[in-house]
CSV table of C-alpha atoms in Angstrom, one decimal:
chain,number,residue,atom,x,y,z
A,11,MET,CA,13.7,54.4,19.9
A,12,GLY,CA,14.5,55.1,23.6
A,13,GLU,CA,11.7,54.7,26.2
A,14,PRO,CA,8.8,52.6,24.8
A,15,LEU,CA,5.6,54.5,24.2
A,16,VAL,CA,2.8,53.3,26.3
A,17,PHE,CA,-1.0,54.0,25.9
A,18,THR,CA,-3.4,53.0,28.6
A,19,TYR,CA,-7.2,52.9,28.2
A,20,ASN,CA,-10.0,52.1,30.6
A,21,VAL,CA,-12.6,49.9,28.8
A,22,ASP,CA,-16.0,50.7,30.1
A,23,GLY,CA,-18.0,47.6,30.7
A,24,GLY,CA,-21.5,49.0,31.0
A,25,ASP,CA,-22.1,50.0,27.5
A,26,PHE,CA,-21.8,47.8,24.4
A,27,THR,CA,-22.4,50.8,22.1
A,28,SER,CA,-19.1,52.4,23.2
A,29,ALA,CA,-17.1,49.2,23.0
A,30,GLY,CA,-14.2,49.6,20.6
A,31,GLN,CA,-13.4,53.3,21.4
A,32,ALA,CA,-10.0,52.4,22.8
A,33,SER,CA,-9.2,50.5,19.6
A,34,VAL,CA,-10.2,53.4,17.5
A,35,MET,CA,-7.8,55.6,19.5
A,36,VAL,CA,-5.0,53.1,19.2
A,37,LYS,CA,-5.5,53.0,15.5
A,38,LYS,CA,-5.3,56.8,15.3
A,39,ASN,CA,-2.1,56.9,17.5
A,40,LEU,CA,-0.3,54.2,15.5
A,41,ASN,CA,-1.3,56.0,12.3
A,42,GLN,CA,0.3,59.2,13.6
A,43,ILE,CA,3.5,57.4,14.6
A,44,GLY,CA,3.6,56.2,10.9
A,45,PHE,CA,3.2,52.4,11.1
A,46,SER,CA,2.2,50.5,8.0
A,47,PRO,CA,-1.6,50.0,7.4
A,48,GLU,CA,-1.1,46.3,7.7
A,49,VAL,CA,0.5,46.5,11.1
A,50,ILE,CA,-2.1,49.0,12.3
A,51,ARG,CA,-4.9,46.8,11.1
A,52,ARG,CA,-3.6,43.7,12.8
A,53,VAL,CA,-3.1,45.5,16.1
A,54,SER,CA,-6.4,47.3,16.0
A,55,ILE,CA,-8.5,44.3,15.0
A,56,ALA,CA,-6.9,42.1,17.7
A,57,MET,CA,-7.4,44.8,20.3
A,58,TYR,CA,-11.0,45.5,19.1
A,59,GLU,CA,-12.0,41.8,19.5
A,60,GLY,CA,-10.4,41.8,22.9
A,61,GLU,CA,-12.2,45.0,23.9
A,62,ILE,CA,-15.5,43.5,22.8
A,63,ASN,CA,-14.8,40.4,24.9
A,64,MET,CA,-14.0,42.5,28.0
A,65,VAL,CA,-17.3,44.3,27.6
A,66,ILE,CA,-19.4,41.2,27.0
A,67,HIS,CA,-17.8,38.9,29.6
A,68,ALA,CA,-16.0,40.9,32.2
A,69,ASP,CA,-17.7,44.3,32.7
A,70,GLY,CA,-14.7,46.1,31.2
A,71,GLY,CA,-11.1,46.3,32.1
A,72,VAL,CA,-7.8,48.0,31.3
A,73,ALA,CA,-6.1,47.9,27.9
A,74,THR,CA,-2.4,48.8,27.6
A,75,VAL,CA,-0.6,49.2,24.3
A,76,LYS,CA,3.2,49.4,24.4
A,77,VAL,CA,5.2,50.3,21.3
A,78,ASP,CA,8.6,48.7,21.6
A,79,ASP,CA,11.6,48.7,19.2
A,80,ASN,CA,10.4,45.8,17.1
A,81,CYS,CA,7.0,44.9,18.4
A,82,ILE,CA,3.7,46.3,19.6
A,83,GLU,CA,2.4,44.7,22.8
A,84,ILE,CA,-1.2,44.7,23.7
A,85,VAL,CA,-2.2,43.7,27.3
A,86,LEU,CA,-5.9,43.4,28.1
A,87,ALA,CA,-6.6,42.8,31.8
A,88,ASP,CA,-10.0,42.3,33.4
A,89,LYS,CA,-11.4,41.2,36.7
A,90,GLY,CA,-14.2,39.1,35.1
A,91,PRO,CA,-15.3,35.5,35.6
A,92,GLY,CA,-12.2,34.0,34.0
A,93,ILE,CA,-12.0,31.4,31.3
A,94,ALA,CA,-12.7,27.9,32.6
A,95,ASP,CA,-11.3,26.0,29.6
A,96,VAL,CA,-8.8,28.1,27.5
A,97,GLU,CA,-8.3,25.4,24.9
A,98,LYS,CA,-12.0,25.2,24.2
A,99,ALA,CA,-12.4,29.0,24.2
A,100,MET,CA,-9.8,29.1,21.4
A,101,GLN,CA,-11.8,26.9,19.1
A,102,GLU,CA,-13.6,28.8,16.3
A,103,GLY,CA,-17.3,28.8,16.9
A,104,PHE,CA,-17.2,28.1,20.7
A,105,SER,CA,-18.9,30.9,22.5
A,106,THR,CA,-20.4,31.5,26.0
A,107,ALA,CA,-21.8,34.9,25.0
A,108,PRO,CA,-25.4,35.5,25.8
A,109,ASP,CA,-27.9,35.4,22.9
A,110,GLU,CA,-28.5,39.1,22.9
A,111,VAL,CA,-24.9,39.7,22.0
A,112,ARG,CA,-25.3,37.7,18.8
A,113,GLY,CA,-28.1,40.1,17.8
A,114,LEU,CA,-25.5,42.8,18.0
A,115,GLY,CA,-23.1,41.1,15.6
A,116,PHE,CA,-20.7,39.4,18.0
A,117,GLY,CA,-20.6,36.2,20.1
A,118,ALA,CA,-20.0,33.8,17.1
A,119,GLY,CA,-17.0,32.3,18.8
A,120,MET,CA,-14.5,34.1,16.6
A,121,GLY,CA,-13.1,36.7,19.0
A,122,LEU,CA,-10.2,34.7,20.5
A,123,PRO,CA,-9.3,32.9,17.3
A,124,ASN,CA,-9.3,36.2,15.4
A,125,MET,CA,-7.0,37.7,18.1
A,126,LYS,CA,-4.6,34.8,17.6
A,127,ARG,CA,-4.8,35.0,13.8
A,128,TYR,CA,-3.8,38.7,13.7
A,129,THR,CA,-1.0,38.6,16.2
A,130,ASP,CA,2.5,36.9,16.2
A,131,GLU,CA,2.2,35.9,19.9
A,132,MET,CA,-0.7,35.5,22.2
A,133,SER,CA,-0.9,34.2,25.8
A,134,ILE,CA,-3.9,33.9,28.1
A,135,ASP,CA,-3.5,34.0,31.8
A,136,SER,CA,-6.9,33.3,33.4
A,137,THR,CA,-8.1,32.2,36.8
A,138,VAL,CA,-11.8,31.5,37.3
A,139,GLY,CA,-13.4,33.9,39.7
A,140,VAL,CA,-10.3,36.3,39.5
A,141,GLY,CA,-10.0,37.5,36.0
A,142,THR,CA,-8.1,37.2,32.7
A,143,THR,CA,-5.0,38.9,31.3
A,144,ILE,CA,-4.4,38.5,27.6
A,145,THR,CA,-1.0,39.5,26.2
A,146,MET,CA,-0.6,39.8,22.4
A,147,LYS,CA,2.4,40.9,20.3
A,148,VAL,CA,2.6,42.1,16.8
A,149,ASN,CA,6.1,42.3,15.3
A,150,TYR,CA,7.0,45.0,12.8
B,19,MET,CA,-16.0,50.2,-9.1
B,20,LYS,CA,-16.6,53.7,-8.1
B,21,ILE,CA,-18.7,54.3,-4.9
B,22,GLU,CA,-21.2,56.3,-6.9
B,23,ILE,CA,-21.8,53.3,-9.2
B,24,ILE,CA,-22.6,51.3,-6.1
B,25,ARG,CA,-25.0,54.0,-5.0
B,26,ASP,CA,-26.7,53.9,-8.4
B,27,LEU,CA,-26.9,50.0,-8.7
B,28,LEU,CA,-28.4,49.8,-5.2
B,29,ASN,CA,-30.7,52.8,-5.5
B,30,ALA,CA,-29.1,53.9,-2.3
B,31,ASP,CA,-29.2,57.2,-0.5
B,32,VAL,CA,-25.9,58.5,0.6
B,33,LEU,CA,-26.0,59.6,4.3
B,34,CYS,CA,-22.4,60.8,4.7
B,35,GLY,CA,-19.1,60.9,2.9
B,36,GLU,CA,-20.4,62.3,-0.4
B,37,ASP,CA,-17.0,63.7,-1.1
B,38,ARG,CA,-15.6,60.2,-1.6
B,39,LEU,CA,-18.2,59.0,-4.2
B,40,SER,CA,-15.6,59.0,-7.0
B,41,ASN,CA,-13.2,56.8,-5.0
B,42,ASP,CA,-12.6,53.3,-6.5
B,43,VAL,CA,-13.2,50.2,-4.5
B,44,LEU,CA,-12.1,46.7,-5.6
B,45,SER,CA,-14.2,44.3,-3.4
B,46,ALA,CA,-17.0,43.9,-1.0
B,47,CYS,CA,-18.5,41.6,1.6
B,48,GLY,CA,-22.0,41.1,3.1
B,49,SER,CA,-22.5,40.0,6.7
B,50,ASP,CA,-24.5,40.7,9.9
B,51,MET,CA,-21.8,39.0,12.0
B,52,MET,CA,-19.0,41.5,12.7
B,53,SER,CA,-16.7,38.8,14.0
B,54,ASP,CA,-17.0,37.0,10.6
B,55,VAL,CA,-16.2,40.3,8.8
B,56,LEU,CA,-13.1,40.7,11.1
B,57,ALA,CA,-12.0,37.1,10.4
B,58,TYR,CA,-12.4,36.6,6.7
B,59,VAL,CA,-12.2,40.0,5.1
B,60,LYS,CA,-9.0,41.1,3.4
B,61,ASN,CA,-8.7,44.4,1.7
B,62,GLN,CA,-12.4,44.7,1.2
B,63,ALA,CA,-13.6,48.2,0.9
B,64,VAL,CA,-17.4,47.9,1.1
B,65,LEU,CA,-19.5,46.3,3.9
B,66,LEU,CA,-23.1,45.5,3.2
B,67,THR,CA,-25.1,44.7,6.3
B,68,GLY,CA,-28.5,44.6,7.9
B,69,LEU,CA,-27.1,45.2,11.4
B,70,VAL,CA,-27.4,48.7,12.7
B,71,ASN,CA,-25.2,49.7,15.6
B,72,SER,CA,-22.0,51.6,16.2
B,73,GLN,CA,-20.0,48.4,16.1
B,74,VAL,CA,-20.7,48.2,12.3
B,75,ILE,CA,-18.9,51.5,11.8
B,76,ARG,CA,-16.1,50.5,14.1
B,77,THR,CA,-15.6,47.2,12.4
B,78,ALA,CA,-15.5,48.9,9.0
B,79,ALA,CA,-13.0,51.4,10.4
B,80,MET,CA,-10.7,48.6,11.8
B,81,MET,CA,-10.7,46.9,8.4
B,82,ASP,CA,-9.9,50.2,6.6
B,83,MET,CA,-13.1,50.0,4.7
B,84,GLN,CA,-14.3,52.9,2.6
B,85,CYS,CA,-18.1,52.4,2.5
B,86,VAL,CA,-20.9,50.8,4.5
B,87,VAL,CA,-24.2,50.0,2.9
B,88,PHE,CA,-27.3,49.3,5.1
B,89,VAL,CA,-29.8,47.1,3.3
B,90,ARG,CA,-33.6,47.1,3.6
B,91,SER,CA,-33.7,50.9,4.1
B,92,LYS,CA,-32.3,50.6,7.6
B,93,MET,CA,-31.2,54.0,9.0
B,94,PRO,CA,-28.2,54.5,11.2
B,95,SER,CA,-28.3,56.9,14.2
B,96,GLU,CA,-26.8,60.4,14.2
B,97,GLU,CA,-24.1,59.0,16.5
B,98,MET,CA,-23.2,56.3,14.0
B,99,LEU,CA,-22.9,58.9,11.2
B,100,CYS,CA,-20.7,61.1,13.3
B,101,LEU,CA,-18.4,58.2,13.9
B,102,ALA,CA,-18.4,57.3,10.2
B,103,LYS,CA,-17.5,60.9,9.3
B,104,GLU,CA,-14.6,60.8,11.9
B,105,CYS,CA,-13.3,57.6,10.3
B,106,GLY,CA,-13.7,58.8,6.7
B,107,ILE,CA,-16.3,56.2,5.8
B,108,THR,CA,-19.1,56.8,3.3
B,109,VAL,CA,-22.5,55.5,4.5
B,110,MET,CA,-25.6,54.7,2.4
B,111,THR,CA,-28.9,53.0,2.8
B,112,SER,CA,-30.5,50.9,0.1
B,113,PRO,CA,-34.1,49.6,-0.1
B,114,MET,CA,-32.8,46.2,-1.4
B,115,ARG,CA,-32.5,43.1,0.6
B,116,MET,CA,-29.0,41.7,1.4
B,117,TYR,CA,-29.2,38.9,-1.2
B,118,GLU,CA,-30.2,41.1,-4.0
B,119,ALA,CA,-27.8,44.0,-3.1
B,120,CYS,CA,-24.8,41.6,-2.9
B,121,GLY,CA,-25.9,39.8,-6.2
B,122,LYS,CA,-26.2,43.1,-8.0
B,123,LEU,CA,-22.7,44.3,-7.1
B,124,TYR,CA,-21.2,40.8,-7.7
B,125,SER,CA,-22.8,40.4,-11.1
B,126,GLU,CA,-21.5,43.9,-12.1
B,127,GLY,CA,-17.9,42.8,-11.3
B,128,LEU,CA,-17.3,43.8,-7.7
B,129,GLY,CA,-15.7,40.6,-6.3
B,130,THR,CA,-14.9,39.3,-2.8
B,131,GLY,CA,-11.2,40.3,-2.7
B,132,ILE,CA,-10.4,36.8,-1.5
B,133,GLU,CA,-8.3,34.6,-3.8
């Protein structure tokens, strides 16, 4: 492969109903390229959880997916409130999502742990009051 | 288990994806928490839920699921059905409650897919 393929999506923060649209697009694109269902599932689930987080916590953001020679990199960048305690946020069951989000099927404190579970590498760069950038890699 | 058997066992109405009723599925899960579905489900092809919003269909799509069953006669919106058609997911609605619907399928041999 020469130049890496890059897909960029704006994640709309205003509307919970439309959250996940970018992940559905990524899934379609990766499918067309011909990745295995397992790789596609891992990338799209990790990105989907991240997208939901950006909508719940950060009023949206930008998702970039880069297809490299041996890995797929997902970068989710937002200008939200930031994560005060990253270690705590990584614990299963820890959530700061508002109650109404739980009524929608999310906010169980599984988002970040799921993102880690489905990717080979994950790093969180967050500054309170400035925003959060999460970088994930899935090797193939 | 064929999807049409699921429909019959649950007295369900099929709302879209009739063309896939003869497809075979090997396992199912029941949950209203989509993050739990995304965390624990492996190769499960059917999602039973009492939650009705677009994220249910997207979650099923992310997991490569074939069928979503809404329990307690809940009805998805047109928008949700459009999304399901796009993703190739069969959607049905059953008058049964979650516990009964899951129990019916489980006792007829549709397992969890988790070893």
